[in-house]
Coordinates of C-alpha atoms and ligand atoms in Angstrom, one line a residue:
M19 CA 7.4 31.1 -6.2
R20 CA 10.8 32.8 -5.8
V21 CA 12.9 30.6 -3.6
L22 CA 16.4 31.1 -2.2
V23 CA 18.1 27.7 -2.2
I24 CA 20.9 27.4 0.4
N25 CA 23.5 24.6 0.5
C26 CA 25.7 25.3 3.6
G27 CA 29.0 23.5 4.1
S28 CA 31.3 23.9 7.1
S29 CA 33.2 26.7 5.4
S30 CA 31.2 27.4 2.3
L31 CA 27.7 28.6 1.3
K32 CA 26.3 27.9 -2.1
Y33 CA 23.0 29.6 -3.2
Q34 CA 20.6 30.0 -6.1
L35 CA 17.7 32.3 -6.4
I36 CA 15.1 30.3 -8.4
T37 CA 11.7 31.2 -9.9
T38 CA 9.8 27.9 -9.8
E39 CA 7.1 28.8 -12.5
N40 CA 9.6 28.8 -15.3
E41 CA 12.4 26.9 -13.5
S42 CA 14.8 29.8 -14.1
V43 CA 17.8 30.7 -12.1
I44 CA 18.0 34.5 -11.4
T45 CA 21.5 34.2 -10.0
K46 CA 23.6 31.6 -8.3
G47 CA 26.8 32.0 -6.3
I48 CA 29.2 30.7 -3.7
I49 CA 31.1 32.0 -0.8
E50 CA 34.0 29.8 0.3
R51 CA 36.6 29.8 3.1
I52 CA 34.1 31.4 5.5
G53 CA 35.9 32.5 8.7
D54 CA 39.3 32.3 7.0
G55 CA 39.7 36.0 6.4
P56 CA 38.8 38.2 3.4
E57 CA 37.4 36.3 0.5
Y58 CA 35.7 36.6 -2.8
T59 CA 32.2 35.6 -3.7
Y60 CA 31.4 34.4 -7.2
F61 CA 28.0 34.8 -8.6
T62 CA 26.3 34.9 -12.0
K63 CA 24.6 37.9 -13.6
K64 CA 22.8 37.2 -16.9
G65 CA 24.9 34.0 -17.2
E66 CA 28.2 35.8 -16.7
K67 CA 30.5 34.8 -13.8
I68 CA 31.4 37.7 -11.5
K69 CA 34.0 37.8 -8.8
K70 CA 33.5 40.3 -5.9
P71 CA 35.4 40.8 -2.6
V72 CA 33.6 40.0 0.6
N73 CA 34.8 39.9 4.2
V74 CA 32.8 37.3 6.1
N75 CA 33.8 35.8 9.4
N76 CA 30.9 33.4 9.9
H77 CA 27.8 31.9 8.2
T78 CA 25.5 34.7 9.4
E79 CA 27.7 37.3 7.7
A80 CA 27.8 35.1 4.6
V81 CA 24.0 35.0 4.4
Q82 CA 24.0 38.8 4.9
A83 CA 26.6 39.2 2.1
V84 CA 24.3 37.1 -0.2
I85 CA 21.3 39.2 0.7
D86 CA 23.2 42.5 0.1
N87 CA 24.3 41.2 -3.2
L88 CA 20.8 40.2 -4.2
L89 CA 19.5 43.6 -3.2
S90 CA 22.3 45.5 -4.8
R91 CA 21.0 48.0 -7.3
D92 CA 23.9 47.4 -9.6
N93 CA 22.8 43.8 -10.1
G94 CA 19.0 44.4 -10.2
F95 CA 18.2 40.8 -9.0
I96 CA 15.5 41.9 -6.6
S97 CA 14.4 45.2 -5.2
S98 CA 13.0 44.1 -1.9
L99 CA 13.2 41.2 0.5
N100 CA 9.5 40.5 -0.1
E101 CA 10.5 39.1 -3.4
I102 CA 12.2 36.2 -1.7
E103 CA 9.1 34.1 -0.8
A104 CA 10.8 31.2 0.9
I105 CA 14.2 29.6 1.7
G106 CA 14.9 26.0 0.8
H107 CA 17.9 24.3 2.6
R108 CA 19.7 21.2 1.6
V109 CA 20.1 19.1 4.7
V110 CA 22.2 16.0 4.5
H111 CA 20.7 13.8 7.2
G112 CA 17.2 13.4 8.3
G113 CA 17.7 10.1 10.1
E114 CA 14.7 7.7 10.1
E115 CA 12.3 10.6 10.9
F116 CA 12.0 12.5 7.7
Y117 CA 10.5 10.8 4.7
S118 CA 10.0 14.0 2.9
S119 CA 10.8 17.7 2.9
V120 CA 9.5 19.7 5.9
F121 CA 8.7 23.2 7.0
I122 CA 11.4 24.1 9.5
T123 CA 10.0 24.7 13.0
D124 CA 12.0 24.7 16.3
R125 CA 11.1 21.0 16.8
V126 CA 12.4 20.1 13.3
L127 CA 15.6 22.0 14.0
E128 CA 16.1 20.0 17.2
S129 CA 15.7 16.8 15.2
I130 CA 18.2 17.9 12.6
E131 CA 20.6 18.6 15.5
K132 CA 20.0 15.1 16.8
Y133 CA 21.0 13.6 13.5
A134 CA 24.3 15.5 13.5
E135 CA 25.6 12.4 15.3
L136 CA 25.0 10.5 12.0
A137 CA 26.5 13.3 9.8
P138 CA 29.0 15.2 11.9
L139 CA 30.5 17.0 8.9
H140 CA 27.3 18.1 7.3
N141 CA 24.3 18.6 9.6
P142 CA 26.0 21.1 11.9
A143 CA 26.8 23.3 8.9
N144 CA 23.2 22.9 7.6
I145 CA 21.9 23.9 11.0
Q146 CA 24.2 26.9 11.0
G147 CA 22.7 27.9 7.6
I148 CA 19.2 27.7 8.9
R149 CA 20.0 29.7 12.0
S150 CA 21.8 32.4 10.0
C151 CA 18.9 32.8 7.7
R152 CA 16.6 33.2 10.7
E153 CA 18.8 36.0 12.0
V154 CA 19.2 37.8 8.7
L155 CA 15.7 37.2 7.4
P156 CA 13.5 36.9 10.4
G157 CA 10.1 35.5 9.8
K158 CA 11.0 34.1 6.3
R159 CA 9.6 30.6 5.8
Q160 CA 12.2 27.9 5.6
V161 CA 12.0 24.3 4.3
A162 CA 14.5 21.5 4.8
V163 CA 15.1 19.1 1.9
F164 CA 17.0 16.0 3.0
D165 CA 19.5 13.9 1.1
T166 CA 18.3 10.8 2.9
A167 CA 14.5 11.3 2.6
F168 CA 14.0 9.6 -0.8
H169 CA 15.6 6.4 0.5
Q170 CA 13.4 6.1 3.5
T171 CA 11.1 3.8 1.4
M172 CA 13.7 1.1 1.3
P173 CA 12.6 -2.2 2.8
E174 CA 14.4 -3.5 5.9
S175 CA 16.1 -6.1 3.8
S176 CA 17.9 -3.3 2.0
Y177 CA 18.8 -1.2 4.9
I178 CA 19.7 -3.5 7.8
Y179 CA 23.4 -4.5 7.9
A180 CA 24.3 -8.1 8.8
L181 CA 25.6 -7.0 12.2
P182 CA 24.2 -7.8 15.6
Y183 CA 20.7 -6.3 15.4
E184 CA 21.2 -4.5 18.8
Y185 CA 23.5 -2.0 17.0
Y186 CA 20.6 -0.9 14.8
E187 CA 18.4 -0.7 17.9
K188 CA 20.9 1.2 20.0
Y189 CA 22.6 3.4 17.5
R190 CA 20.4 3.3 14.4
I191 CA 23.3 1.9 12.4
R192 CA 21.7 1.1 9.1
R193 CA 21.9 2.0 5.4
Y194 CA 20.4 5.5 4.9
G195 CA 21.6 6.3 1.4
F196 CA 22.4 9.8 0.0
H197 CA 22.0 11.9 -3.1
G198 CA 18.3 11.3 -2.6
T199 CA 17.2 14.6 -4.1
S200 CA 19.1 13.8 -7.3
H201 CA 17.9 10.2 -7.6
S202 CA 14.3 11.3 -7.0
Y203 CA 14.6 14.2 -9.5
V204 CA 16.2 12.3 -12.4
S205 CA 13.9 9.2 -12.0
K206 CA 10.8 11.4 -12.1
K207 CA 12.2 13.3 -15.1
A208 CA 12.9 10.1 -16.9
A209 CA 9.4 8.6 -16.2
E210 CA 7.9 11.8 -17.5
F211 CA 10.2 11.8 -20.6
M212 CA 9.2 8.2 -21.3
G213 CA 5.5 8.8 -20.7
I214 CA 5.4 6.2 -18.0
D215 CA 3.4 6.7 -14.8
K216 CA 6.1 7.5 -12.2
D217 CA 4.4 5.1 -9.6
K218 CA 4.9 2.2 -12.0
F219 CA 8.4 3.2 -13.1
N220 CA 11.4 1.0 -12.4
C221 CA 14.9 2.2 -13.1
I222 CA 18.5 2.2 -12.1
V223 CA 19.9 5.6 -11.5
C224 CA 23.7 6.0 -11.8
H225 CA 24.6 9.3 -10.1
L226 CA 28.3 9.5 -11.0
G227 CA 30.1 12.7 -9.9
N228 CA 32.9 13.3 -7.5
G229 CA 30.6 11.5 -5.0
S230 CA 28.8 8.6 -6.7
S231 CA 25.9 6.4 -5.9
I232 CA 23.5 4.1 -7.7
T233 CA 19.9 3.5 -6.7
A234 CA 17.4 0.9 -7.7
V235 CA 14.0 2.6 -8.0
K236 CA 10.9 0.4 -7.9
N237 CA 7.5 1.9 -8.6
G238 CA 9.0 5.3 -8.3
K239 CA 10.4 4.7 -4.9
S240 CA 14.0 4.0 -3.7
F241 CA 14.3 0.2 -3.2
D242 CA 18.0 -0.1 -2.7
T243 CA 21.0 2.1 -2.9
S244 CA 24.8 1.9 -2.9
M245 CA 25.7 4.4 -0.2
G246 CA 25.1 3.3 3.3
Y247 CA 25.4 4.5 6.9
T248 CA 27.6 7.2 5.5
P249 CA 28.4 8.3 1.9
L250 CA 31.6 6.2 2.1
E251 CA 29.9 2.9 1.0
G252 CA 29.4 1.7 -2.5
L253 CA 31.3 2.8 -5.6
P254 CA 34.9 4.0 -5.7
M255 CA 34.5 7.8 -5.9
G256 CA 36.8 10.8 -6.6
T257 CA 38.5 10.5 -3.2
R258 CA 36.4 7.9 -1.3
S259 CA 37.2 4.2 -1.3
G260 CA 33.6 2.9 -1.6
S261 CA 33.1 -0.6 -0.2
I262 CA 36.2 -2.4 1.0
D263 CA 36.7 -5.4 3.3
P264 CA 36.4 -3.8 6.8
A265 CA 39.3 -6.1 7.9
I266 CA 41.7 -3.9 5.9
I267 CA 41.1 -1.2 8.5
F268 CA 42.5 -3.4 11.3
T269 CA 45.6 -4.2 9.2
L270 CA 46.2 -0.6 8.4
L271 CA 45.8 0.4 12.0
Q272 CA 48.3 -2.1 13.1
R273 CA 50.9 -2.0 10.3
E274 CA 50.9 1.8 9.8
N275 CA 50.3 2.6 13.4
L276 CA 47.5 5.0 12.4
T277 CA 44.9 6.8 14.4
M278 CA 41.1 6.5 13.7
D279 CA 41.1 10.0 12.4
K280 CA 43.9 9.2 9.9
I281 CA 42.1 6.1 8.7
N282 CA 39.0 8.2 8.2
D283 CA 41.0 10.7 6.2
I284 CA 42.5 8.0 4.1
L285 CA 39.2 6.3 3.3
N286 CA 37.4 9.6 2.6
R287 CA 40.0 11.8 1.0
K288 CA 43.0 9.8 -0.2
S289 CA 41.3 6.7 -1.8
G290 CA 39.0 6.1 -4.8
L291 CA 40.2 7.5 -8.2
I292 CA 43.0 9.6 -6.6
G293 CA 44.2 6.7 -4.5
I294 CA 44.4 4.2 -7.3
S295 CA 45.7 6.6 -10.0
G296 CA 47.9 8.8 -7.9
V297 CA 47.0 11.5 -10.5
S298 CA 43.7 13.2 -9.5
N299 CA 40.2 12.7 -8.3
D300 CA 39.0 14.4 -11.5
L301 CA 38.2 11.9 -14.3
R302 CA 39.1 14.5 -16.9
E303 CA 42.7 14.5 -15.6
I304 CA 42.7 10.8 -15.2
N305 CA 41.6 10.4 -18.9
E306 CA 44.5 12.6 -19.9
A307 CA 47.0 10.6 -17.9
A308 CA 45.6 7.4 -19.2
S309 CA 45.8 8.6 -22.8
K310 CA 49.5 9.2 -22.3
G311 CA 50.0 5.6 -21.1
N312 CA 49.7 6.0 -17.3
K313 CA 48.7 2.4 -16.3
R314 CA 47.3 3.3 -12.9
A315 CA 45.1 6.0 -14.4
E316 CA 43.7 3.4 -16.7
L317 CA 43.3 0.9 -13.8
A318 CA 41.3 3.5 -11.9
K319 CA 38.9 3.8 -14.8
E320 CA 38.6 0.0 -15.1
I321 CA 37.8 -0.4 -11.4
L322 CA 35.2 2.4 -11.5
V323 CA 33.5 0.8 -14.5
K324 CA 33.6 -2.7 -13.0
S325 CA 32.0 -1.5 -9.8
I326 CA 29.2 0.4 -11.7
R327 CA 28.5 -2.8 -13.8
K328 CA 28.3 -4.9 -10.6
Y329 CA 25.7 -2.5 -9.1
I330 CA 23.7 -2.4 -12.4
G331 CA 23.8 -6.2 -12.6
S332 CA 22.7 -6.7 -9.0
Y333 CA 19.9 -4.1 -9.3
L334 CA 18.6 -5.7 -12.5
I335 CA 18.2 -8.9 -10.6
E336 CA 16.7 -7.2 -7.5
L337 CA 14.2 -5.2 -9.6
G338 CA 13.3 -7.9 -12.1
K339 CA 11.5 -5.5 -14.5
V340 CA 13.6 -2.5 -15.4
D341 CA 12.3 0.3 -17.7
A342 CA 15.5 2.4 -17.8
I343 CA 19.1 2.8 -16.8
I344 CA 19.9 6.5 -16.2
F345 CA 23.2 8.3 -16.1
T346 CA 23.5 11.6 -14.3
A347 CA 26.0 14.0 -12.6
G348 CA 29.4 15.2 -13.9
I349 CA 30.7 11.8 -15.1
G350 CA 27.3 10.3 -16.0
E351 CA 26.2 13.3 -18.0
N352 CA 29.5 13.9 -19.8
E353 CA 31.8 10.8 -20.0
F354 CA 30.4 8.9 -22.9
A355 CA 33.2 6.4 -22.9
I356 CA 32.4 5.4 -19.3
R357 CA 28.7 5.0 -20.2
E358 CA 29.7 2.8 -23.2
K359 CA 31.9 0.6 -21.1
C360 CA 29.2 0.3 -18.4
T361 CA 26.6 -0.9 -20.8
E362 CA 28.7 -2.9 -23.4
G363 CA 28.0 -6.6 -24.0
L364 CA 24.5 -6.4 -22.3
E365 CA 22.5 -7.0 -25.5
E366 CA 21.4 -10.4 -24.2
W367 CA 19.8 -8.5 -21.2
G368 CA 17.9 -6.2 -23.6
I369 CA 20.3 -3.3 -23.1
K370 CA 21.5 -1.9 -26.4
L371 CA 23.5 1.3 -26.5
D372 CA 23.3 3.6 -29.5
R373 CA 27.0 4.4 -29.7
E374 CA 26.7 7.3 -32.1
N375 CA 24.0 9.0 -30.0
N376 CA 25.9 8.2 -26.8
N377 CA 29.1 9.9 -28.2
K378 CA 27.3 13.1 -28.9
T379 CA 25.2 13.3 -25.8
R380 CA 26.5 15.7 -23.1
A381 CA 24.5 17.1 -20.2
K382 CA 21.2 16.9 -21.9
L383 CA 18.1 14.8 -21.5
A384 CA 18.2 12.2 -24.2
F385 CA 17.9 8.5 -25.0
I386 CA 21.2 6.9 -25.7
S387 CA 19.9 3.4 -26.4
T388 CA 18.7 2.0 -29.7
P389 CA 15.0 2.2 -30.5
D390 CA 14.7 -1.6 -30.0
S391 CA 16.5 -1.7 -26.7
R392 CA 14.1 -3.3 -24.2
I393 CA 15.6 -1.4 -21.3
K394 CA 16.1 2.2 -22.3
I395 CA 19.4 4.0 -21.5
L396 CA 19.1 7.7 -20.8
V397 CA 21.2 10.7 -19.8
V398 CA 19.2 13.0 -17.4
P399 CA 21.0 16.1 -16.1
T400 CA 20.5 16.4 -12.4
N401 CA 19.4 19.6 -10.8
E402 CA 19.4 19.3 -7.0
E403 CA 18.8 23.1 -6.5
L404 CA 15.8 23.2 -8.7
M405 CA 14.4 20.1 -6.9
I406 CA 15.0 21.9 -3.6
A407 CA 13.1 25.0 -4.9
M408 CA 10.2 22.8 -6.1
E409 CA 10.0 20.9 -2.9
T410 CA 10.0 24.1 -0.9
E411 CA 7.1 25.4 -3.0
S412 CA 5.3 22.1 -2.6
V413 CA 5.7 22.0 1.2
L414 CA 4.5 25.5 1.6
G415 CA 1.7 25.1 -0.9
N416 CA 0.5 22.2 1.2
Ligands
ADP17 P1 30.1 16.6 -7.4 O1 29.9 15.3 -6.8 O2 31.2 17.4 -6.7 O3 28.9 17.5 -7.6 P2 30.2 16.5 -10.3 O4 28.8 16.0 -10.5 O5 30.4 17.9 -10.7 O6 30.7 16.3 -8.8 O7 31.2 15.5 -11.1 C1 32.6 15.7 -11.2 C2 33.2 14.6 -12.0 O8 32.6 14.7 -13.3 C3 34.7 14.8 -12.2 O9 35.3 13.5 -12.1 C4 34.8 15.3 -13.6 O10 36.0 14.8 -14.2 C5 33.7 14.6 -14.3 N1 33.4 15.3 -15.5 C6 33.6 14.9 -16.7 N2 33.3 15.8 -17.7 C7 32.8 16.8 -17.1 C8 32.3 18.1 -17.5 N3 32.2 18.4 -18.8 N4 31.9 18.9 -16.5 C9 32.0 18.6 -15.2 N5 32.4 17.4 -14.8 C10 32.9 16.6 -15.7

C-alpha cells in the first residue's frame, strides 16, 4: 500500500510517502513556519535534499503544497492522486479510549478533540492536519496512530499517581506515556531479530533522543514507562527537566515571582541538558564542550546517564525476566559512549557489553552485547513513520 504519513505540528508539517510492501520511502519532506509568511519546503528526491520556495498561510495550504509537489511532473513521485491509497496521521494523545490505531470517522475526530485538553500543544495541530487532508483530498481514507496507544496496556499500579484518587476520576490525571509508536516498533523488531515470540518477549526500551523515555515491555506489551501525564516526566531531556520534586515549583513561583506559563516554559524548554550545561540541548555540542573541559557539560552527561541507569535498574526488578535492553533514537542509536556508561559494571546482572562492537555500531540493527551476555543489548533504529504507514495498512486491511 502507498501511504502518505503526516506529522502535523502547530506550525510545521512533516510528511513521508511510503510504500509498505518494500518499506521504501518515495520522498519525505517538511514545511516549517506555517502562517509565518513565505517559506521553503525541504524534500528528498532520490535521496538528495531539495529546497523549494512555498507560500503557505495555514495547514490546508501546506497539505496542498505537499500534494502539488508529489504530483509535480519534474519530480515524478506520483502521476495521480489515486496512487496515494491512504493517509496515516501521527496523533499524540488518544486518552484512555484508543488502545490501537483507528480509521478516522467524525466520531473519532470528536474524541481526539476531547483529548486536546490533555495535549494542548499537540492534538489541535494533529486535528488541523486531519481536517486539512479532508479538504484537499476528499474521500481519502485516513488513520490515526496514537503516541499513547501502546501504553494503554499498563496496569493500574503503573499508571495511577499517588494523588487523591478523585483527580483521576474527575480529570483523568494518570500516567499515559508517549513515544508509544517507537517503543512498539523497536521492541517488535528486536523480538523478531532475536527469534523470540513477541508475546513472550520482555525488554527495556531506551528511546533517547531530544525527547527521551524508557519503557518496560512485558510479554510484548507496555508494562511501565517513564513519561507520565505529559512528556515532561522521567528522564532529563534536551530541554525538559524530567522528574523533579514538585515542591521546587512552589519555591520558584515565590522566589522568582514567576507566572505558571513561565514555569511551564522553564521546565519544558530551559531545563534538561541545556539547563544543566548552559551549552546546548544537543548532545553532540555538549560532547564537544565537555571535551574542552566544560564541567557543566560533563555534569549534564553524568546526570543523563545516572537517570537512564536508574530506570534500567528499576525496570529490571519490575520485569524480573528481561531478554534485552534496547537503545534507539538519536542518542541511543549513535552515542556509543553513553551506551557504554549506561551498561557498565552490570556483569553481575548478566549484562555484558561488547565494547568493540558497541564503538562501531551507529544507527543499525545489531547486538552490542557479548555472546555470553544473559541479557542481550541491542541497537534498533526507530522508524515511527514506517510504523504509522504499516499501522495504516493494517487498520484498513482489517
Ligand atoms: P527527536 O527527539 O527530536 O526526534 P533525535 O532522535 O533526532 O531527536 O535525537 C537527537 C539527539 O541525538 C541529540 O541530542 C543529538 O545530539 C543526538 N545525536 C547524537 N548523534 C547523532 C547523530 N549522528 N544523528 C542525530 N542525532 C544524534
